[in-house]
Short mmCIF file of C-alpha atoms and ligand atoms in Angstrom, two decimals:
data_model
loop_
_atom_site.label_atom_id
_atom_site.label_comp_id
_atom_site.label_asym_id
_atom_site.label_seq_id
_atom_site.Cartn_x
_atom_site.Cartn_y
_atom_site.Cartn_z
CA MET A 1 114.69 106.75 100.91
CA GLY A 2 116.17 104.36 103.07
CA ARG A 3 114.20 104.55 106.65
CA ARG A 4 113.20 104.21 109.49
CA ILE A 5 112.92 103.89 113.35
CA CYS A 6 111.61 101.95 116.04
CA GLY A 7 107.96 102.97 116.14
CA ALA A 8 106.36 104.01 119.61
CA MET A 9 108.74 101.69 121.57
CA SER A 10 110.21 103.22 124.65
CA HIS A 11 113.94 103.42 124.66
CA SER A 12 114.52 100.85 127.79
CA ARG A 13 112.08 98.48 125.92
CA VAL A 14 113.90 99.11 122.61
CA ARG A 15 117.18 98.67 124.38
CA PHE A 16 115.79 95.56 125.89
CA ALA A 17 114.58 94.04 122.57
CA THR A 18 117.68 94.68 121.02
CA ARG A 19 120.33 92.86 123.33
CA LEU A 20 117.90 90.00 123.62
CA GLY A 21 117.38 90.28 120.04
CA VAL A 22 121.66 90.39 119.09
CA ARG A 23 122.19 87.35 121.46
CA LEU A 24 119.11 85.19 119.97
CA MET A 25 121.36 86.43 116.48
CA GLU A 26 124.49 85.31 117.59
CA ALA A 27 122.91 81.94 119.45
CA THR A 28 121.90 81.11 115.96
CA ALA A 29 124.69 82.64 113.95
CA THR A 30 124.93 78.95 112.21
CA ALA A 31 121.41 77.64 112.54
CA ALA A 32 120.06 78.95 108.84
CA ALA A 33 121.55 77.30 105.84
CA PRO A 34 121.60 79.61 102.38
CA PRO A 35 118.58 78.80 100.44
CA THR A 36 119.58 76.34 97.80
CA ALA A 37 118.34 77.30 94.45
CA PRO A 38 114.99 75.46 93.04
CA VAL A 39 115.14 72.69 90.83
CA SER A 40 113.33 74.22 88.81
CA GLY A 41 111.48 77.52 88.64
CA PRO A 42 111.47 80.14 91.23
CA ILE A 43 110.17 79.47 94.87
CA ARG A 44 106.82 80.98 95.71
CA GLY A 45 106.94 83.52 98.33
CA LEU A 46 109.53 85.15 100.76
CA PRO A 47 112.75 84.01 101.13
CA PRO A 48 114.00 82.95 104.95
CA GLY A 49 114.63 85.78 107.33
CA PRO A 50 115.69 85.93 111.07
CA ARG A 51 113.09 84.07 113.12
CA MET A 52 112.84 86.71 115.83
CA ASN A 53 109.63 88.41 115.73
CA ARG A 54 108.43 91.34 114.03
CA ALA A 55 109.16 93.75 117.28
CA VAL A 56 112.61 92.64 118.10
CA GLN A 57 113.69 92.55 114.48
CA THR A 58 112.46 96.53 114.65
CA ALA A 59 114.54 96.64 117.52
CA ILE A 60 117.57 95.63 116.57
CA TRP A 61 116.72 97.29 113.00
CA SER A 62 116.55 100.57 114.92
CA ARG A 63 119.61 100.60 116.41
CA ARG A 64 121.84 98.30 114.89
CA ALA A 65 121.28 97.90 111.06
CA GLN A 66 123.94 97.53 109.15
CA TRP A 67 125.40 94.79 111.84
CA MET A 68 121.81 92.84 111.09
CA LEU A 69 122.28 93.37 107.42
CA GLU A 70 125.54 91.21 107.60
CA GLN A 71 124.15 88.98 110.15
CA CYS A 72 121.82 88.18 107.86
CA ARG A 73 123.81 88.18 104.94
CA ALA A 74 126.14 85.49 106.43
CA ARG A 75 123.50 83.16 107.58
CA LEU A 76 121.28 83.40 104.69
CA GLY A 77 122.59 84.36 101.99
CA PRO A 78 121.95 87.37 99.20
CA ILE A 79 118.52 87.47 99.51
CA PHE A 80 116.39 87.41 102.89
CA THR A 81 113.88 88.87 104.59
CA LEU A 82 113.09 91.09 107.21
CA ARG A 83 110.03 92.30 109.01
CA ILE A 84 109.71 95.66 110.10
CA ALA A 85 107.08 97.22 112.39
CA TYR A 86 104.79 99.77 109.76
CA GLU A 87 106.61 98.54 107.01
CA GLY A 88 105.45 94.88 106.34
CA GLU A 89 108.43 93.14 104.80
CA TRP A 90 111.56 93.79 103.24
CA VAL A 91 113.09 91.56 101.04
CA ILE A 92 116.89 92.58 101.51
CA VAL A 93 118.84 92.04 97.98
CA SER A 94 122.82 92.34 97.74
CA ASP A 95 123.58 90.73 94.61
CA PRO A 96 124.53 93.33 92.17
CA GLU A 97 122.34 91.44 89.08
CA VAL A 98 119.45 91.25 91.47
CA ILE A 99 119.68 95.30 92.00
CA LYS A 100 120.33 95.70 88.63
CA GLN A 101 116.66 94.34 88.09
CA VAL A 102 114.98 96.36 90.17
CA PHE A 103 116.92 99.84 89.46
CA THR A 104 115.55 99.14 86.11
CA GLY A 105 112.23 97.73 86.83
CA ASP A 106 109.17 99.16 85.87
CA PRO A 107 108.08 101.95 88.31
CA LYS A 108 104.61 101.03 88.07
CA VAL A 109 105.59 97.96 89.50
CA PHE A 110 108.58 98.73 91.89
CA HIS A 111 107.05 102.04 93.88
CA ALA A 112 109.49 103.93 96.02
CA GLY A 113 106.85 106.81 96.95
CA GLU A 114 104.88 104.81 98.53
CA GLY A 115 107.12 103.63 101.32
CA ASN A 116 107.98 107.46 102.13
CA GLN A 117 104.64 108.51 102.82
CA ILE A 118 105.53 109.19 106.74
CA LEU A 119 107.21 112.63 104.83
CA ARG A 120 103.58 113.63 103.33
CA PRO A 121 102.69 115.73 106.27
CA LEU A 122 106.12 117.46 106.15
CA LEU A 123 106.92 117.44 102.54
CA GLY A 124 103.64 117.74 101.16
CA GLU A 125 101.50 115.79 98.07
CA ASN A 126 103.71 117.13 95.67
CA SER A 127 106.87 116.16 97.09
CA VAL A 128 108.99 113.68 94.38
CA LEU A 129 109.74 111.94 97.25
CA VAL A 130 106.23 110.41 97.77
CA LEU A 131 104.84 110.10 94.74
CA ASP A 132 104.91 107.66 92.16
CA GLU A 133 104.53 106.51 88.48
CA LYS A 134 103.61 109.55 86.13
CA ARG A 135 103.06 112.17 88.98
CA HIS A 136 106.61 111.40 90.15
CA ILE A 137 108.28 111.46 86.71
CA GLY A 138 106.39 114.76 86.17
CA GLN A 139 107.78 116.37 89.28
CA ARG A 140 111.10 114.76 88.57
CA ARG A 141 111.49 116.76 85.07
CA LEU A 142 110.94 119.89 86.39
CA LEU A 143 113.62 119.46 89.14
CA LEU A 144 116.23 117.91 87.06
CA PRO A 145 117.87 120.72 85.10
CA PRO A 146 119.16 122.63 88.23
CA PHE A 147 120.71 119.64 89.44
CA HIS A 148 122.55 118.28 85.82
CA GLY A 149 126.14 118.02 86.60
CA GLU A 150 127.31 120.87 84.54
CA ARG A 151 125.37 123.34 86.60
CA MET A 152 127.70 122.80 89.41
CA GLN A 153 129.99 125.03 88.47
CA GLY A 154 127.54 127.93 89.09
CA TYR A 155 126.78 127.22 92.63
CA GLY A 156 130.74 126.56 93.09
CA GLU A 157 131.71 129.96 94.43
CA GLN A 158 128.77 130.57 96.70
CA MET A 159 129.61 126.98 97.88
CA GLN A 160 133.63 128.12 98.27
CA ALA A 161 132.62 131.07 100.12
CA ILE A 162 130.42 129.82 102.79
CA ALA A 163 133.11 126.84 103.33
CA ALA A 164 135.71 129.01 103.61
CA ARG A 165 133.66 131.84 105.92
CA GLU A 166 132.77 128.75 108.48
CA ILE A 167 136.09 126.83 108.50
CA ALA A 168 137.60 130.15 109.74
CA SER A 169 135.26 130.23 112.37
CA TRP A 170 136.30 126.84 114.14
CA PRO A 171 138.75 126.38 116.85
CA THR A 172 142.17 125.56 116.48
CA GLY A 173 144.02 123.31 119.29
CA THR A 174 141.10 121.62 120.77
CA PRO A 175 138.60 118.91 119.93
CA TYR A 176 135.62 119.64 118.08
CA ARG A 177 132.92 117.70 116.84
CA LEU A 178 132.71 118.18 113.01
CA ARG A 179 129.16 116.95 111.99
CA PRO A 180 127.09 119.53 113.96
CA ARG A 181 129.34 122.36 111.87
CA MET A 182 129.14 120.56 108.57
CA GLN A 183 125.30 120.69 108.95
CA ALA A 184 125.27 124.36 109.59
CA MET A 185 127.86 124.79 106.62
CA THR A 186 124.97 122.30 104.86
CA LEU A 187 122.26 124.22 105.38
CA GLU A 188 123.58 127.67 104.39
CA ILE A 189 124.25 126.29 101.46
CA ILE A 190 121.11 124.97 100.42
CA ILE A 191 119.71 128.31 101.75
CA GLU A 192 122.02 130.27 99.28
CA THR A 193 121.75 127.87 96.32
CA VAL A 194 118.68 126.30 96.28
CA PHE A 195 116.20 128.83 97.90
CA GLY A 196 118.04 132.02 96.76
CA VAL A 197 118.12 133.80 99.92
CA ARG A 198 121.27 135.71 100.69
CA GLY A 199 122.08 137.71 103.70
CA GLY A 200 120.44 139.84 105.97
CA ALA A 201 117.30 139.38 108.24
CA ARG A 202 115.51 137.16 105.76
CA LEU A 203 118.02 134.68 105.87
CA GLU A 204 118.19 134.81 109.39
CA GLN A 205 114.54 134.08 109.45
CA LEU A 206 114.25 131.46 107.04
CA ARG A 207 117.49 129.62 108.61
CA ASP A 208 115.67 129.87 112.10
CA ALA A 209 112.33 128.48 110.85
CA LEU A 210 113.99 125.86 108.39
CA ARG A 211 116.08 124.79 111.69
CA GLY A 212 112.88 124.37 113.53
CA PHE A 213 111.37 122.49 110.69
CA LEU A 214 114.16 119.90 110.60
CA ASP A 215 113.67 118.92 114.09
CA LEU A 216 110.95 117.28 113.04
CA THR A 217 112.27 115.19 110.81
CA THR A 218 115.00 113.79 113.14
CA ASP A 219 114.13 114.64 116.65
CA PRO A 220 112.30 111.28 118.06
CA ARG A 221 109.93 113.62 120.12
CA PHE A 222 107.86 114.21 116.68
CA LEU A 223 109.25 111.15 114.69
CA ALA A 224 107.18 108.79 117.35
CA PRO A 225 103.73 110.80 117.16
CA ILE A 226 104.41 110.96 113.10
CA LEU A 227 104.71 107.19 113.49
CA ALA A 228 101.93 106.49 115.84
CA LEU A 229 99.27 108.87 114.78
CA GLY A 230 100.12 108.30 110.73
CA PRO A 231 100.82 110.87 108.14
CA ASP A 232 96.99 112.51 108.21
CA ARG A 233 96.89 113.29 111.75
CA ILE A 234 100.02 114.56 112.49
CA ARG A 235 98.48 117.92 111.79
CA ALA A 236 96.18 117.86 114.89
CA ILE A 237 99.52 118.49 117.35
CA PRO A 238 100.18 121.93 117.72
CA ALA A 239 104.12 121.92 118.32
CA PHE A 240 104.11 120.36 114.97
CA ARG A 241 101.87 122.58 113.06
CA ARG A 242 103.47 126.27 114.54
CA ARG A 243 106.62 124.61 113.22
CA THR A 244 105.62 124.04 109.61
CA ASP A 245 102.50 126.93 109.43
CA ARG A 246 106.00 129.15 110.47
CA VAL A 247 108.20 128.02 107.17
CA ASP A 248 105.23 127.96 105.14
CA ALA A 249 104.65 131.62 105.32
CA LEU A 250 108.34 132.19 105.01
CA ILE A 251 108.33 130.51 101.81
CA ALA A 252 105.36 131.73 100.05
CA ALA A 253 106.72 135.01 100.56
CA GLU A 254 110.35 133.83 98.83
CA ILE A 255 108.10 132.76 96.44
CA ALA A 256 105.79 135.74 95.89
CA ALA A 257 109.01 138.18 95.88
CA ARG A 258 110.93 136.03 93.14
CA ARG A 259 107.40 135.70 90.80
CA ALA A 260 107.92 139.55 90.99
CA ALA A 261 111.47 139.44 90.29
CA THR A 262 112.54 141.15 87.15
CA ASP A 263 116.02 139.22 86.84
CA LEU A 264 114.78 135.95 87.23
CA GLU A 265 116.63 134.92 83.82
CA ASP A 266 120.23 135.64 85.49
CA ARG A 267 119.53 133.92 88.53
CA ASP A 268 120.87 130.76 89.17
CA ASP A 269 119.26 129.44 92.62
CA VAL A 270 117.06 126.21 92.04
CA LEU A 271 113.57 128.66 93.67
CA SER A 272 114.29 130.92 90.38
CA MET A 273 114.63 127.64 87.94
CA LEU A 274 111.22 126.26 89.37
CA ILE A 275 109.66 129.32 89.09
CA LEU A 276 110.34 129.32 84.89
CA ALA A 277 110.00 125.55 84.79
CA CYS A 278 106.94 124.28 83.16
CA HIS A 279 105.05 121.34 83.05
CA GLU A 280 104.92 119.00 79.94
CA ASP A 281 101.34 120.60 78.92
CA GLY A 282 102.96 124.40 79.74
CA SER A 283 101.14 125.17 82.69
CA PRO A 284 103.53 126.67 85.53
CA MET A 285 104.51 125.20 88.58
CA SER A 286 101.83 126.50 91.44
CA ASP A 287 103.12 127.81 94.66
CA VAL A 288 102.73 124.85 96.78
CA GLU A 289 104.19 122.20 94.48
CA ILE A 290 107.48 124.71 94.70
CA ARG A 291 106.75 124.79 98.64
CA ASP A 292 106.68 121.15 98.67
CA GLU A 293 109.85 120.60 96.43
CA LEU A 294 111.95 123.20 97.99
CA LEU A 295 111.52 121.61 101.22
CA THR A 296 112.31 117.71 99.49
CA LEU A 297 115.76 119.31 98.57
CA LEU A 298 116.23 120.23 102.06
CA VAL A 299 115.38 117.46 103.78
CA ALA A 300 116.62 115.01 101.31
CA GLY A 301 119.94 117.19 100.80
CA HIS A 302 121.64 118.90 103.88
CA GLU A 303 121.63 116.29 106.59
CA THR A 304 123.02 113.67 104.43
CA THR A 305 125.91 115.78 102.38
CA ALA A 306 127.11 116.78 105.90
CA THR A 307 126.93 113.34 107.63
CA ALA A 308 129.27 112.10 104.08
CA LEU A 309 131.35 115.16 104.68
CA ALA A 310 132.30 114.07 108.49
CA TRP A 311 132.88 110.43 107.71
CA ALA A 312 135.54 111.63 105.11
CA VAL A 313 137.35 113.31 107.52
CA GLU A 314 136.60 110.62 110.09
CA ARG A 315 138.17 108.71 107.74
CA LEU A 316 140.98 110.56 106.81
CA VAL A 317 142.21 110.88 110.12
CA ARG A 318 142.86 107.63 110.71
CA HIS A 319 144.71 107.46 107.84
CA PRO A 320 147.49 110.04 107.95
CA ALA A 321 149.10 109.25 104.77
CA LYS A 322 146.39 109.43 102.57
CA LEU A 323 145.33 112.64 104.19
CA GLU A 324 148.69 113.89 103.58
CA ARG A 325 148.90 112.80 99.78
CA LEU A 326 145.07 114.57 99.69
CA ARG A 327 146.55 117.88 100.58
CA GLU A 328 149.44 117.52 98.70
CA GLU A 329 147.54 117.14 95.76
CA VAL A 330 144.74 119.78 96.88
CA LEU A 331 147.52 122.08 97.30
CA ALA A 332 148.96 121.32 93.52
CA GLY A 333 145.70 122.02 92.21
CA GLU A 334 144.69 118.41 91.22
CA ASP A 335 141.15 116.60 92.05
CA ALA A 336 141.65 113.03 91.15
CA TYR A 337 142.57 111.49 94.54
CA LEU A 338 139.65 114.09 96.36
CA THR A 339 137.11 112.71 93.93
CA ALA A 340 138.51 109.06 95.03
CA THR A 341 138.42 109.72 98.68
CA ILE A 342 135.08 110.80 98.84
CA GLN A 343 133.99 107.60 96.41
CA GLU A 344 135.27 105.57 99.00
CA THR A 345 134.01 107.30 101.61
CA LEU A 346 130.82 106.88 100.49
CA ARG A 347 131.20 103.22 99.79
CA LEU A 348 132.69 102.59 103.05
CA ARG A 349 130.28 104.66 104.82
CA PRO A 350 127.33 105.03 103.22
CA VAL A 351 124.88 107.44 104.84
CA ILE A 352 121.99 105.34 103.75
CA SER A 353 122.33 101.54 104.30
CA ILE A 354 119.45 100.60 102.10
CA VAL A 355 116.65 101.62 99.60
CA ILE A 356 113.18 100.77 99.26
CA ARG A 357 110.54 99.22 96.83
CA ARG A 358 106.93 97.97 97.27
CA LEU A 359 105.98 95.80 95.17
CA THR A 360 102.41 96.78 92.91
CA GLU A 361 102.59 93.20 91.91
CA PRO A 362 104.28 89.88 92.16
CA VAL A 363 107.86 90.05 90.81
CA GLU A 364 110.33 87.00 90.02
CA LEU A 365 113.70 88.19 91.44
CA GLY A 366 116.91 86.34 93.13
CA GLY A 367 115.38 83.14 92.66
CA TYR A 368 112.06 83.50 94.27
CA GLU A 369 108.65 84.80 93.30
CA LEU A 370 107.82 87.41 95.57
CA PRO A 371 104.35 88.52 96.31
CA ALA A 372 102.56 92.23 95.54
CA GLY A 373 102.94 93.98 98.90
CA ALA A 374 106.14 92.90 99.92
CA SER A 375 109.23 95.74 99.57
CA VAL A 376 112.78 94.87 97.64
CA THR A 377 115.19 96.42 99.34
CA PRO A 378 118.74 97.08 97.97
CA ALA A 379 121.09 96.80 100.55
CA ILE A 380 123.83 99.40 99.80
CA HIS A 381 125.58 99.01 102.69
CA LEU A 382 126.30 95.07 101.84
CA VAL A 383 126.84 95.67 97.95
CA HIS A 384 129.47 98.04 98.91
CA ARG A 385 131.60 95.40 101.45
CA ASP A 386 131.51 92.63 99.02
CA PRO A 387 135.04 91.18 98.75
CA ARG A 388 134.33 90.10 95.49
CA ILE A 389 133.35 93.37 94.16
CA TYR A 390 135.68 95.39 96.90
CA PRO A 391 138.87 93.58 97.35
CA GLU A 392 139.79 94.21 101.70
CA PRO A 393 136.20 95.76 101.78
CA GLU A 394 136.86 96.76 105.31
CA SER A 395 140.13 98.95 104.11
CA PHE A 396 139.76 102.61 103.72
CA LEU A 397 141.54 102.76 100.20
CA PRO A 398 140.45 105.58 98.04
CA GLU A 399 143.10 104.24 95.32
CA ARG A 400 141.02 101.44 94.51
CA PHE A 401 138.65 104.34 92.75
CA LEU A 402 141.86 106.57 90.71
CA ASP A 403 141.87 103.85 87.85
CA GLU A 404 138.52 102.35 87.66
CA PRO A 405 135.42 104.49 88.22
CA PRO A 406 132.28 103.33 90.36
CA GLY A 407 129.72 101.29 89.00
CA THR A 408 126.26 101.54 88.33
CA TYR A 409 124.85 98.71 90.40
CA THR A 410 127.69 97.86 92.63
CA TRP A 411 128.51 101.92 93.78
CA ILE A 412 125.33 102.60 95.02
CA PRO A 413 125.21 105.07 97.75
CA PHE A 414 122.36 107.46 95.73
CA GLY A 415 120.68 104.43 94.79
CA GLY A 416 119.34 104.08 91.57
CA GLY A 417 117.47 103.76 88.16
CA VAL A 418 114.38 106.77 88.22
CA ARG A 419 114.69 107.29 91.70
CA ARG A 420 118.32 107.61 91.89
CA CYS A 421 119.01 110.75 93.85
CA LEU A 422 118.48 113.87 92.48
CA GLY A 423 121.44 115.62 94.30
CA ALA A 424 123.92 113.49 93.55
CA ALA A 425 126.15 115.78 91.17
CA PHE A 426 125.54 118.64 93.66
CA ALA A 427 125.91 116.56 97.14
CA GLN A 428 129.60 115.13 95.48
CA PHE A 429 130.80 118.69 94.07
CA GLU A 430 129.86 120.29 97.59
CA MET A 431 131.56 117.53 99.22
CA THR A 432 134.94 118.16 96.80
CA VAL A 433 134.48 122.11 97.53
CA VAL A 434 134.21 121.86 101.08
CA LEU A 435 136.96 119.17 101.87
CA ARG A 436 139.32 120.87 99.21
CA GLU A 437 138.97 123.97 101.42
CA LEU A 438 139.23 122.15 105.18
CA VAL A 439 142.78 120.04 103.98
CA ARG A 440 143.68 123.74 102.29
CA ARG A 441 143.87 125.38 105.83
CA HIS A 442 144.02 123.11 108.26
CA ARG A 443 146.03 119.95 109.31
CA ILE A 444 143.86 117.64 110.98
CA ARG A 445 144.66 115.16 113.33
CA PRO A 446 141.91 112.94 115.33
CA ALA A 447 140.67 113.88 119.14
CA ASP A 448 140.66 109.96 119.86
CA PRO A 449 142.98 107.40 117.70
CA ALA A 450 140.43 104.42 118.09
CA PRO A 451 137.64 104.92 114.74
CA GLU A 452 134.14 105.99 115.60
CA ARG A 453 131.77 103.99 115.44
CA ASN A 454 128.80 104.22 113.43
CA TYR A 455 125.21 105.64 115.25
CA ARG A 456 121.98 105.80 113.67
CA ARG A 457 119.76 109.27 113.48
CA ALA A 458 116.88 108.95 112.03
CA ILE A 459 117.60 107.75 108.51
CA THR A 460 121.22 108.45 108.68
CA GLU A 461 124.03 106.34 109.54
CA THR A 462 126.70 108.98 111.49
CA PRO A 463 129.92 109.05 112.99
CA ARG A 464 129.25 108.21 117.38
CA ARG A 465 131.99 110.89 117.82
CA ASP A 466 130.17 113.01 115.27
CA ALA A 467 133.53 113.24 113.88
CA GLU A 468 135.47 114.83 116.59
CA VAL A 469 138.95 116.18 115.26
CA VAL A 470 142.26 118.59 116.71
CA LEU A 471 142.49 121.45 113.79
CA GLY A 472 146.16 122.71 114.12
C1 HEM B 1 125.96 112.68 100.20
C2 HEM B 1 124.72 112.95 100.26
C3 HEM B 1 123.12 112.48 99.63
C4 HEM B 1 123.41 110.91 99.71
C5 HEM B 1 124.17 109.85 100.23
C6 HEM B 1 121.80 110.75 99.55
C7 HEM B 1 121.26 109.60 99.03
C8 HEM B 1 120.08 109.29 98.33
C9 HEM B 1 119.16 108.14 98.25
C10 HEM B 1 120.00 106.95 98.64
C11 HEM B 1 117.91 108.32 97.70
C12 HEM B 1 117.32 106.89 97.33
C13 HEM B 1 117.59 106.77 95.91
C14 HEM B 1 116.72 105.57 95.66
O1 HEM B 1 115.73 105.17 95.82
O2 HEM B 1 116.97 104.77 95.05
C15 HEM B 1 117.93 109.92 97.35
C16 HEM B 1 116.90 110.39 96.85
C17 HEM B 1 117.14 111.97 96.66
N1 HEM B 1 117.70 112.66 96.96
FE1 HEM B 1 119.67 112.28 97.97
N2 HEM B 1 121.59 112.12 98.80
C18 HEM B 1 122.36 113.08 99.18
C19 HEM B 1 122.19 114.19 98.74
C20 HEM B 1 121.29 115.04 98.42
C21 HEM B 1 121.43 116.37 97.59
C22 HEM B 1 122.32 117.38 98.23
C23 HEM B 1 119.94 116.74 97.57
C24 HEM B 1 119.22 118.12 96.66
C25 HEM B 1 120.15 119.18 97.12
C26 HEM B 1 119.03 115.49 97.27
C27 HEM B 1 117.96 115.03 96.96
C28 HEM B 1 117.25 114.21 96.51
C29 HEM B 1 115.92 113.76 95.89
C30 HEM B 1 115.34 115.13 95.91
C31 HEM B 1 115.75 112.47 96.27
C32 HEM B 1 114.36 111.72 95.39
C33 HEM B 1 114.61 111.10 94.17
C34 HEM B 1 113.34 110.55 93.56
O3 HEM B 1 112.68 110.07 94.53
O4 HEM B 1 113.25 110.52 91.80
N3 HEM B 1 120.10 114.49 97.84
N4 HEM B 1 119.16 110.65 97.83
#
């Protein structure tokens, strides 16, 4: 997945470096000419990049990633190099043809798991996110069936009940920040549909432990040491061990109970399906494999979907006519405008700005022969703002997707190829259910008419005021 934060620099140093870097970038805004196409054959080496050193580039990236991408693209063209601490070189690409080459490239050459090693202490050795090549495909094969599009209806009823319950508890007539509530809702949905745990003390315990675990993925108090110590030494920190041990014990108990259950064939939660799933050689998944994948689905699917939902509301309330059209169509039982609204939200406010592939051997791309070890990084944010693909790219226009479905390499909020988000259908279905429920029940207006800017929370770009609205 696209990542990450600014290493172990203190906040004030990050702020200083960002300010300095932003000034430098603005000062040199016209300095570098776009690279010209080579007369014969590709240019060997990395495309040009901003002139600031790695620390300053990292500082800007950690706070204003999307702005940085836009500035570099304007100055340097559709392919350029960023130098980010702990990450080596990122060759940012934004041309759909080049992105197609990356997404359809040989998975032996384009590694995604290698760049996600930081997640290994949390998600384990078997997580589909940290693996590459044969082992990655093996785990992904096991996870695909529960996430097939046609399975979604099965989760619909639970999702709808959770959304209705949660939304009914929100206050009306007063400013209210939706993102944290969306997050509570997506957590609840994952606990029921993925872990298959419903109601009672077990649910409470699991919810509490998973929340503690999720903090490890977003709280800078944990992220900074993970980066500083590296994935292998992080378990030395007692607070880290306590939280992961607690989650592990609860998941182990859940897996044991489910293995002993007699109604597995009739259950449609993901855990039950994983217990029944078999590797290619016919062997079942081990407890540790199941644990690793459950936590992977939780981490990959919970904050991302909540943030996308928050952005959908943030955009809609600033376009009252579109919100009204959505409401009318939903009340009439139609979903076309709702689907287009979700697609447009994910285009204009992609939750993740980039995805990363580390090269295991030299590759020719976009006029360059890139060296092994560099990372090729399709910039979701830049493709989605390309005026040649999307006229009026800054405008929120769900209508653009009514007649024409999104393109495979021009609409990439879920990445692509053999690493494309496993939960893409799940997330869009969940967004449909939640938004339908919300607009049916409430009139919504913004707490403040000014649009919300984006704010970086670990890997996701969230609305700065958490999608603050007033419900009526
Ligand atoms: C709006 C919500 C979501 C967004 C924007 C999103 C985005 C992404 C992106 C950009 C990637 C990386 C793709 C690549 O490298 O090409 C990814 C991977 C992944 N996502 Fe999602 N995701 C969302 C929701 C979910 C949900 C709900 C789940 C599961 C419950 C999920 C599970 C995964 C998994 C397992 C991977 C790793 C796939 C692999 O490496 O083979 N995601 N997601």
